[in-house]
Tab-separated table of C-alpha atoms in Angstrom:
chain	number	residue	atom	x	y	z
A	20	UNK	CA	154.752	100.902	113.223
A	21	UNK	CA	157.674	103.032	112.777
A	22	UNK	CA	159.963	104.859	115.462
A	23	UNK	CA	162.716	106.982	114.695
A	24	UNK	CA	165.348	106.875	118.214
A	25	UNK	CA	167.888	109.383	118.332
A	26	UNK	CA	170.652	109.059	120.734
A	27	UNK	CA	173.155	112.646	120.881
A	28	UNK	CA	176.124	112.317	122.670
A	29	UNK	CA	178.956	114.875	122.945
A	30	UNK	CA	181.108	112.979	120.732
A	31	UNK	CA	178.256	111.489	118.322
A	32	UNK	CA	174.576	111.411	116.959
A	33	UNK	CA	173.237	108.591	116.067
A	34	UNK	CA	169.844	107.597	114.373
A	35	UNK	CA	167.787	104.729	114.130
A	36	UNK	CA	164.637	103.619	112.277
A	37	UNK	CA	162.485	101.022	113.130
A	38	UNK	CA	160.126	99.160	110.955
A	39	UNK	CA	157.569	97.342	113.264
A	40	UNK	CA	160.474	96.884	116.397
A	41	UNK	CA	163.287	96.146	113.694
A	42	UNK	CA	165.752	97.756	112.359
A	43	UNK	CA	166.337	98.993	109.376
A	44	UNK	CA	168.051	101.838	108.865
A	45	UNK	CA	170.890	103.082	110.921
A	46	UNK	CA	172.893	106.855	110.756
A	47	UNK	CA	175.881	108.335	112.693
A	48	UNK	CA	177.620	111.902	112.832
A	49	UNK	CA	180.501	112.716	114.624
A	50	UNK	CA	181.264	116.590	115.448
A	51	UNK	CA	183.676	116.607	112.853
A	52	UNK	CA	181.703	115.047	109.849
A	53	UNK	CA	182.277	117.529	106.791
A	54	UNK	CA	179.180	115.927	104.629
A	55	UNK	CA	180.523	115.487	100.764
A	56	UNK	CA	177.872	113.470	98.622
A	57	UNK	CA	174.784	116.482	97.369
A	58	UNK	CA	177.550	119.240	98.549
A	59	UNK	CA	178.113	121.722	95.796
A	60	UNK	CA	181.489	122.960	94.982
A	61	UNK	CA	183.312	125.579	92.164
A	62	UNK	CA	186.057	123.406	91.063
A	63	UNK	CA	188.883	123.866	88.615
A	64	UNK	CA	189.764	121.512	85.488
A	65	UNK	CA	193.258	120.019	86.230
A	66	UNK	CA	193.292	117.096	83.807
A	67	UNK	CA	191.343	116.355	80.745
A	68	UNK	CA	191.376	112.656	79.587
A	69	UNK	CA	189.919	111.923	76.016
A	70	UNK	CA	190.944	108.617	75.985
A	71	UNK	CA	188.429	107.992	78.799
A	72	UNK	CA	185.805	110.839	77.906
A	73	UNK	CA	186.415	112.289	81.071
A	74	UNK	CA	188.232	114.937	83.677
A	75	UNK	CA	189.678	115.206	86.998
A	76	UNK	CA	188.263	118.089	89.051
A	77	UNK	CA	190.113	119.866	92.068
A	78	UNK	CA	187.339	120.515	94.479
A	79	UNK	CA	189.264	120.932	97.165
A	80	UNK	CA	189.807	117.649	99.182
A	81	UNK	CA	192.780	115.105	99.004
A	82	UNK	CA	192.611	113.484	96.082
A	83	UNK	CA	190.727	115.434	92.572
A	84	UNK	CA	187.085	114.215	91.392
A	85	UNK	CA	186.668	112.570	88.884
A	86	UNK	CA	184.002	114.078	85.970
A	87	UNK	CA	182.289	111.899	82.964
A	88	UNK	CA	181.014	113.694	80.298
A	89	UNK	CA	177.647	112.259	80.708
A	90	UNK	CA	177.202	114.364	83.262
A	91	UNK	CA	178.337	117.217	80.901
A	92	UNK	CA	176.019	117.060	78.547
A	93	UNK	CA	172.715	118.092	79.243
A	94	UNK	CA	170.334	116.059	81.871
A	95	UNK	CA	167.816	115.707	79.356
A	96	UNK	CA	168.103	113.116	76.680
A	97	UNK	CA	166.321	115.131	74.082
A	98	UNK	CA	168.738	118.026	74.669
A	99	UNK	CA	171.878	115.760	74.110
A	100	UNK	CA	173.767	115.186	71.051
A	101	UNK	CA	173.155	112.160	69.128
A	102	UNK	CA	176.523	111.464	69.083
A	103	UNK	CA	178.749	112.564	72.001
A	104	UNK	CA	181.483	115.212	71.410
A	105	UNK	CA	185.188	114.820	72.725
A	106	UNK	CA	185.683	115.679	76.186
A	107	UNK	CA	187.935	117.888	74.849
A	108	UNK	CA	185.290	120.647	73.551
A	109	UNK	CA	183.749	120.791	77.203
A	110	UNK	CA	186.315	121.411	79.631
A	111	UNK	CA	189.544	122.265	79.424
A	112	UNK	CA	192.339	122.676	82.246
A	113	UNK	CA	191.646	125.439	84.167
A	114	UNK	CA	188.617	125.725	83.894
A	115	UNK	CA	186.583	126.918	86.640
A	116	UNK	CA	183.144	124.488	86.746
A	117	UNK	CA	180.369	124.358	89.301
A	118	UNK	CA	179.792	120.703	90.417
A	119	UNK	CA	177.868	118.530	92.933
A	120	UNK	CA	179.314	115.533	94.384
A	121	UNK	CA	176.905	112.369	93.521
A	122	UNK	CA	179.461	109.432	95.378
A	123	UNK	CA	181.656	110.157	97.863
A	124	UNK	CA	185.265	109.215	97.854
A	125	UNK	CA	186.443	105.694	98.561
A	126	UNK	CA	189.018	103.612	99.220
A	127	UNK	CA	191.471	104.987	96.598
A	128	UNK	CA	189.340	106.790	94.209
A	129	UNK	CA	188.042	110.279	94.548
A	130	UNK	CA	184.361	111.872	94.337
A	131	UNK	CA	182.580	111.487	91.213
A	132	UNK	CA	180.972	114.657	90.403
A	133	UNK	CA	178.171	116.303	87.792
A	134	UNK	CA	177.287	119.246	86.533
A	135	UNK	CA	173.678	118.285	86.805
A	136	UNK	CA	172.848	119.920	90.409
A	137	UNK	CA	169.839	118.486	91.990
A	138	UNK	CA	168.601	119.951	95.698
A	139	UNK	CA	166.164	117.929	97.936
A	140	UNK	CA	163.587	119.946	99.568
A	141	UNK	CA	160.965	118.053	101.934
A	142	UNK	CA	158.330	116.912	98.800
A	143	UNK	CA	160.588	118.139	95.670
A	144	UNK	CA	164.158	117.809	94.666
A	145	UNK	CA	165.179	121.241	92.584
A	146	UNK	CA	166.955	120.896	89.412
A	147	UNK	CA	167.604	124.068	88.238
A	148	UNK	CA	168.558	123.096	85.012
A	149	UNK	CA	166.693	119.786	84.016
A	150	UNK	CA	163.484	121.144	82.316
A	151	UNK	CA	161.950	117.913	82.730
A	152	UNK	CA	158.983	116.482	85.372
A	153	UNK	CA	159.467	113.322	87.183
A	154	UNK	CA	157.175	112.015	89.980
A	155	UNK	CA	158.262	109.127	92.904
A	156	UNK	CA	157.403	105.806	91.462
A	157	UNK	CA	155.968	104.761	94.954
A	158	UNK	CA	153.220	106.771	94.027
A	159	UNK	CA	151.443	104.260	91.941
A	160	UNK	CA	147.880	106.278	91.954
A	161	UNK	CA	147.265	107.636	88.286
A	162	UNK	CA	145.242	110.091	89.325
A	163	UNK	CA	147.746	111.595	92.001
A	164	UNK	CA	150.623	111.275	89.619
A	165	UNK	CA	148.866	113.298	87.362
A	166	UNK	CA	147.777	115.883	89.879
A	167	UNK	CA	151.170	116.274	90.923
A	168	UNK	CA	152.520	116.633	87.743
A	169	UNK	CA	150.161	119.354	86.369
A	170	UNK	CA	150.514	120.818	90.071
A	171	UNK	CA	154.507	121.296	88.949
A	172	UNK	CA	153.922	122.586	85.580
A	173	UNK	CA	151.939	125.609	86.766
A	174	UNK	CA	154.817	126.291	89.042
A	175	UNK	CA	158.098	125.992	87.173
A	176	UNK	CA	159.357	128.379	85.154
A	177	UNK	CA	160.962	127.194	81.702
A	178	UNK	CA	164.266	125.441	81.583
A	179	UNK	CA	164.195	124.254	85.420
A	180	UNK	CA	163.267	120.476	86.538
A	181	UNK	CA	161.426	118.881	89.249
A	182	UNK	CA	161.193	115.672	91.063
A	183	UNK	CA	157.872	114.972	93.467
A	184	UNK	CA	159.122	112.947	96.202
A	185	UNK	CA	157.095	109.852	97.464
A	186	UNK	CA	155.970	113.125	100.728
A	187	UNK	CA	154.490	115.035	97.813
A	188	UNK	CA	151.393	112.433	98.129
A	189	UNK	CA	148.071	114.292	98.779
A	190	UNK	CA	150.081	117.554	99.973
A	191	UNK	CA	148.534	120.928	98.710
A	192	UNK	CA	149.652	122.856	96.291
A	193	UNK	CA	150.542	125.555	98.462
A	194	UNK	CA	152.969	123.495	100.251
A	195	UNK	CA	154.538	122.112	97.575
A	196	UNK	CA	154.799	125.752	96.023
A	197	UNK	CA	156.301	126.994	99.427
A	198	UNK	CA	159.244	123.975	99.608
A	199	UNK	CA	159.984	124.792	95.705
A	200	UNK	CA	160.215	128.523	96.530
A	201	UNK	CA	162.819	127.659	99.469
A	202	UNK	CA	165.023	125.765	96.812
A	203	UNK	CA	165.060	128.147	94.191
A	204	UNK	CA	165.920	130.911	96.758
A	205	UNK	CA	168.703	128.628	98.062
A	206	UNK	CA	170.408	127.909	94.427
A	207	UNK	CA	169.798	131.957	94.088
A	208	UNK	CA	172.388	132.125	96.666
A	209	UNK	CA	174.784	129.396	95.696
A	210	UNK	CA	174.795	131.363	92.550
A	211	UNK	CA	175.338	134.487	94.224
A	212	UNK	CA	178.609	133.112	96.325
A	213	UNK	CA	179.808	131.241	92.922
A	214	UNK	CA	180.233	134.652	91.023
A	215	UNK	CA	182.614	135.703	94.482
A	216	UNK	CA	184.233	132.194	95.057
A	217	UNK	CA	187.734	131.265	94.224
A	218	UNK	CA	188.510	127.588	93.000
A	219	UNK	CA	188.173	125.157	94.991
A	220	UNK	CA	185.660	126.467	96.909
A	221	UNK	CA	182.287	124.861	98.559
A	222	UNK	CA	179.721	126.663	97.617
A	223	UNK	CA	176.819	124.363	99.784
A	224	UNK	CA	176.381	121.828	102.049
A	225	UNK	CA	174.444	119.361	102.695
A	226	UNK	CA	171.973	119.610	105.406
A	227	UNK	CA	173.424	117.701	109.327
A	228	UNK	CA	171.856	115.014	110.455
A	229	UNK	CA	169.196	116.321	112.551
A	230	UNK	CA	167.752	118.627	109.809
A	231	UNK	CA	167.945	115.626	107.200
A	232	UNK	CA	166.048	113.340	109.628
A	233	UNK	CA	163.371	116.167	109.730
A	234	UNK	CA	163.349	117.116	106.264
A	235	UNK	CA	163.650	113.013	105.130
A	236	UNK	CA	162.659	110.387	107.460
A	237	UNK	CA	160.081	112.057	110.161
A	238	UNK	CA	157.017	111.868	107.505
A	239	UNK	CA	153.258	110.856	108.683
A	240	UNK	CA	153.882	107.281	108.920
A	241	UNK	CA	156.726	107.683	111.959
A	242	UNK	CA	154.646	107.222	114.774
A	243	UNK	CA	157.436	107.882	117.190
A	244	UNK	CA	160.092	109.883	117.697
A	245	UNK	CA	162.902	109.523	120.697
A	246	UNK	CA	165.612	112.170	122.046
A	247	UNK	CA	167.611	111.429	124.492
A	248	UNK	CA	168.903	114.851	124.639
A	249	UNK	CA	166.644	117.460	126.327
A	250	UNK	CA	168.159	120.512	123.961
A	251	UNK	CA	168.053	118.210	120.746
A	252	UNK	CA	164.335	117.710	121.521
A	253	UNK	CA	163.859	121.112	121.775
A	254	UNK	CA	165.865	121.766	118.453
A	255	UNK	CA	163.462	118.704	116.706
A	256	UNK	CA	160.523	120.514	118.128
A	257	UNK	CA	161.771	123.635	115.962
A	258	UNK	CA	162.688	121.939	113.022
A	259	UNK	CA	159.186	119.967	113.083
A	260	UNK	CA	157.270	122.987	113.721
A	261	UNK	CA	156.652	124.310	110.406
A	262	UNK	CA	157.702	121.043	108.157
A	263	UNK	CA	154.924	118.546	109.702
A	264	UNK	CA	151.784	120.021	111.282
A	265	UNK	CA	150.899	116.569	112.658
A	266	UNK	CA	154.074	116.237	114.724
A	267	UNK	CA	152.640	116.748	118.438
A	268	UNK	CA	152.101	113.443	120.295
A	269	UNK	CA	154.673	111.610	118.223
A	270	UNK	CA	158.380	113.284	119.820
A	271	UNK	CA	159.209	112.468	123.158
A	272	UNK	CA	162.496	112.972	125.231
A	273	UNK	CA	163.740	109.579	126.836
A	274	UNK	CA	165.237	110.255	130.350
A	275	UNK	CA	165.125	106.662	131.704
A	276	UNK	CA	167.799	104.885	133.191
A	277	UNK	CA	167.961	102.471	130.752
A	278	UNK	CA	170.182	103.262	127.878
A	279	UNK	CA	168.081	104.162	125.065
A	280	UNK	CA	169.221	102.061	122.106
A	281	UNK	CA	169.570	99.169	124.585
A	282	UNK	CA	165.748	99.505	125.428
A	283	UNK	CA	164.812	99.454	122.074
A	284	UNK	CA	167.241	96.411	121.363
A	285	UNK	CA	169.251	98.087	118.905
A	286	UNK	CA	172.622	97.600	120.227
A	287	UNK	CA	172.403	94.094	119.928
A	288	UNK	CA	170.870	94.188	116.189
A	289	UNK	CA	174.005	96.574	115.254
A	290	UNK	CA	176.105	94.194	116.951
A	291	UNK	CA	174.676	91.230	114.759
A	292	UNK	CA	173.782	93.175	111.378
A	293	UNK	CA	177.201	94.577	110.642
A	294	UNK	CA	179.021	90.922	110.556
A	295	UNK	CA	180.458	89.824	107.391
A	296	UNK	CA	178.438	86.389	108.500
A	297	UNK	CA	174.459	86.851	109.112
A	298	UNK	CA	172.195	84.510	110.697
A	299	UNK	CA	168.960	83.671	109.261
A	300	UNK	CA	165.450	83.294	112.007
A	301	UNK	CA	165.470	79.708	110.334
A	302	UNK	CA	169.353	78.471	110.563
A	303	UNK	CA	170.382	79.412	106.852
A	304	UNK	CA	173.133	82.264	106.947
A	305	UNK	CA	174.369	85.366	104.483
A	306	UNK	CA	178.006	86.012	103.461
A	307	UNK	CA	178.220	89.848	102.633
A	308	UNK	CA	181.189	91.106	100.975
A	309	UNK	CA	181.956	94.474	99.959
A	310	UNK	CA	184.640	95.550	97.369
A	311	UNK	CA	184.703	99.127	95.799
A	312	UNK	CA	182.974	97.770	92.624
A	313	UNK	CA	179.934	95.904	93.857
A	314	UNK	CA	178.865	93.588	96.734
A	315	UNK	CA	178.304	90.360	96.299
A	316	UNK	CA	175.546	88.674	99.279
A	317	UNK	CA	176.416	84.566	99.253
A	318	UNK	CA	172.730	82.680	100.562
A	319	UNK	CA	173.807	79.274	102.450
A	320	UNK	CA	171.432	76.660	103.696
A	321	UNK	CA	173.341	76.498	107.145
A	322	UNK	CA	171.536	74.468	109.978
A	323	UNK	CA	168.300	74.790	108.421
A	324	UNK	CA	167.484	70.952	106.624
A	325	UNK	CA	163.559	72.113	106.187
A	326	UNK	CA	161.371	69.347	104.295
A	327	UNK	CA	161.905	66.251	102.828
A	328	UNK	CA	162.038	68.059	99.666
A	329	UNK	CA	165.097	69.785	98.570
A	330	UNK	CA	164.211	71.895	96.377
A	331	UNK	CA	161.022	73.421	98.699
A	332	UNK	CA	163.893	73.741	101.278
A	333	UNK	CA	166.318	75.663	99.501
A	334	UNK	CA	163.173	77.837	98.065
A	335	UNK	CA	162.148	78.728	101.722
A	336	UNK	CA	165.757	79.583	102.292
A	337	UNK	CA	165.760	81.890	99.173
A	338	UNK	CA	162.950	83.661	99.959
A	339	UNK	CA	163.683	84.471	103.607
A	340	UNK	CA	167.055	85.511	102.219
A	341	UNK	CA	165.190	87.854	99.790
A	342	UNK	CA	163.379	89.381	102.609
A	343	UNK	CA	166.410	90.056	104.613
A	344	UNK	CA	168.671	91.620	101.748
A	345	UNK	CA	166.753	94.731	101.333
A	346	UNK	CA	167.045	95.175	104.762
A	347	UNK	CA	170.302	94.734	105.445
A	348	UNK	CA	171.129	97.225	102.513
A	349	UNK	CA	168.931	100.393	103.717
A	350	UNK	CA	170.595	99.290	107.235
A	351	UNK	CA	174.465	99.182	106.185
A	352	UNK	CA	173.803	101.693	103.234
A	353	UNK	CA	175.127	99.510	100.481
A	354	UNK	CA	174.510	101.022	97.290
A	355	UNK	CA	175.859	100.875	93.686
A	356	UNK	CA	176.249	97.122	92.164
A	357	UNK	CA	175.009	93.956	94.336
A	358	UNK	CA	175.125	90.486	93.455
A	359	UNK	CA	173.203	88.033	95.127
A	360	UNK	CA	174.151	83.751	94.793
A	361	UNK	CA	171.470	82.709	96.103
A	362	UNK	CA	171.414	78.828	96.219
A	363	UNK	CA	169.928	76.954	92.600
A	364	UNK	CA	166.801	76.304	92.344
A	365	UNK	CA	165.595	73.962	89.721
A	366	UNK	CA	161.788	75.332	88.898
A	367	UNK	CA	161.481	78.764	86.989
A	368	UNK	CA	158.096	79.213	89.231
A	369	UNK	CA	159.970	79.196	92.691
A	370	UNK	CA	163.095	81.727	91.004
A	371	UNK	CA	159.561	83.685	90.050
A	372	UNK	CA	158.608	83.545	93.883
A	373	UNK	CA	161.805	84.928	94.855
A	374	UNK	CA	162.315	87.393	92.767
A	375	UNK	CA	158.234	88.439	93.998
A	376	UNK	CA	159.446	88.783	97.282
A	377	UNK	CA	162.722	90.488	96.594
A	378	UNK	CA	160.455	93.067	94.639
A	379	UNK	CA	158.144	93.237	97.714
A	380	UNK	CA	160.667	94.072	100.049
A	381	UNK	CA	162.687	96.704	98.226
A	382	UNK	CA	159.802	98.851	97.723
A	383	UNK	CA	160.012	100.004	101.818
A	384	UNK	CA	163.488	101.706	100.427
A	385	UNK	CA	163.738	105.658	100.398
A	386	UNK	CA	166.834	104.962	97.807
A	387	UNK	CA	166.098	103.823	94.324
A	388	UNK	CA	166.864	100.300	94.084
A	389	UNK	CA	166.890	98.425	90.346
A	390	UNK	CA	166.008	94.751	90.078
A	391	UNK	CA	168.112	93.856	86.781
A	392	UNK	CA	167.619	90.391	87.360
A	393	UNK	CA	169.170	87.073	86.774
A	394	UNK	CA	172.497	86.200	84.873
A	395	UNK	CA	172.756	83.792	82.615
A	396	UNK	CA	175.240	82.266	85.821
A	397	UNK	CA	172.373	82.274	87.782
A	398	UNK	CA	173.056	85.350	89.864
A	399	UNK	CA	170.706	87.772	90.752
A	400	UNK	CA	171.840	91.613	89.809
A	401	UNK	CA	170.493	94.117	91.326
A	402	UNK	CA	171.551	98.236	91.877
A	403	UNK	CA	171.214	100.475	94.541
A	404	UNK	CA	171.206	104.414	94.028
A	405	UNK	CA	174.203	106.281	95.325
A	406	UNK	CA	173.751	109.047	97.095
């Protein structure tokens, strides 16, 4: 069962998903929050590097993005040059370019930006200028793929691109017409306030939190949904009104006594999840370090001493591991590059059973996660879509 809790606060919002009383994926928003990653911005060329094939792009914030010329060229492969042209022929300083931030800034490096602009709606994400079809790989039905896909194709006009999200299953194609409409009037009026806008300018947001939890997260399989704000469930009610028919029964405004994320045990699983050192149900433990290039998750045996058998003991401890990684990534939104050490194991069949149950438990992610597998040092690689 899922529940969605959301606690609002004069100072903060946060959210919190539950997957059958645990948790799993955790969101906060102070007042003050300007949203950056899927915000769209008229920027202006200020450096142009062809030694590294790329550009730095004043958008506006402290330090300039940063723009590869892979996403220059165009978004589809069979539009793109066999072999790539300088940077040098595609922008040049001063140039004023529309982009869309893909990975916010960190630590010392600025955005990374495209020039491919993609726009979620609630069962498509509109690219305007992708010309190109793509449909959720959760949905593994042949038959609804293909539905979905010819569904598209009698609705897009040439040159733009479409994504069905994993919501598009068994929706009509009048809703799925109606979201697509929404987005092309939307980029209709980014374009409108790019012809007016001065570099650096924003040209679109994001949606806030509460909008993105309706448009993203409240689908037909959250069974419950908490407030514990009287107005915000009133706002919710809004929002839900004409995005899921179904939603009556399922949002509620909590006005016990008890603090709300407290009653549903999610302070103390914040509390214990956002260590650098995690506890494993059976006595084995995770070391989780993060770095601006990748993370690297460490598996150790810890207290647990299982069988008599060492290698069926450091299997179990592996696979509960697996379990827990996906987990813990949705829940402390780790994305880009992970490497997991998880401790040897000696028979290619029990690597196989890990790597089944790391595959099993990714698949309950909304972000696109990769599998690459293992290294020939015996780490397992995996990647995590940035936002």
């Amino acid at each position: 069962m899922k529940q969605l809790i959301i606690h609002c606060a004069p100072d903060l919002t946060q959210a919190a998903l539950l997957e059958d009383g645990r948790l799993v994926e955790y969101d906060v928003q102070y007042p003050l929050d300007t949203q950056r990653a899927g915000s769209i911005y008229m920027g202006r060329v200020v450096n142009v590097l062809p030694g590294m094939q790329a550009a730095f792009v004043d958008i506006g914030l402290t330090k300039n993005a940063f723009l590869y010329i892979d996403d220059l060229l165009p978004i589809h492969m069979d539009k793109q040059p066999k072999i790539k042209p300088s940077i040098t022929e595609l922008a040049q300083v001063g140039q004023h370019i529309m982009v869309q931030v893909t990975k916010d800034p960190q630590g010392t490096k600025g955005a990374r930006v495209s020039t491919h602009v993609s726009i979620p709606g609630r069962w498509v994400v509109y690219m305007p200028d992708a010309d190109y079809i793509a449909v959720s790989r959760k949905i593994d039905l042949e038959a609804e793929r293909q539905r979905l896909k010819l569904l598209a194709e009698s609705n897009l006009v040439p040159g733009e691109g479409v994504i069905l999200r994993t919501g598009a299953l068994g929706q009509s194609e009048e809703a799925i017409r109606d979201d697509l409409n929404n987005l092309r009037e939307l980029w209709s009026a980014i374009l409108a306030k790019a012809e007016e806008a001065s570099a650096p300018a924003q040209l679109y947001q994001d949606l806030d939190l509460l909008p993105k939890l309706a448009r993203d997260v409240i689908t037909d399989d959250v069974h419950e949904v908490w407030l514990s704000s009287q107005a915000v469930y009133e706002e919710m009610k809004g929002l839900l009104r004409k995005q899921l028919p179904s939603w009556r029964g399922r949002v509620a405004y909590y006005d016990r006594k008890t603090p709300m994320f407290d009653q549903f045990g999610i302070t103390e699983e914040l509390n214990q999840s956002f260590r650098r050192k995690i506890w494993l149900p059976s006595g084995g433990y995770l070391i989780v370090d993060q770095t601006e290039a990748l993370t690297v998750i460490d598996v150790n045996t810890g207290r647990y001493t299982g069988s008599i058998d060492l290698e069926q003991t450091v299997t179990d401890i592996n696979r509960e591991a697996a379990m827990e990684i996906p987990r813990l990534l949705r829940l402390r939104n780790l994305r880009g590059i992970i490497i997991v050490d998880f401790i040897d194991m000696s028979s290619e069949e029990n690597r196989a059973a890990v790597m089944a149950a790391l595959t099993q438990a990714v698949r309950k992610d909304r972000s696109k996660t990769t599998i690459v597998g293992w290294t020939k040092l015996g780490l397992l690689e995996m990647t995590r879509k940035r936002k």
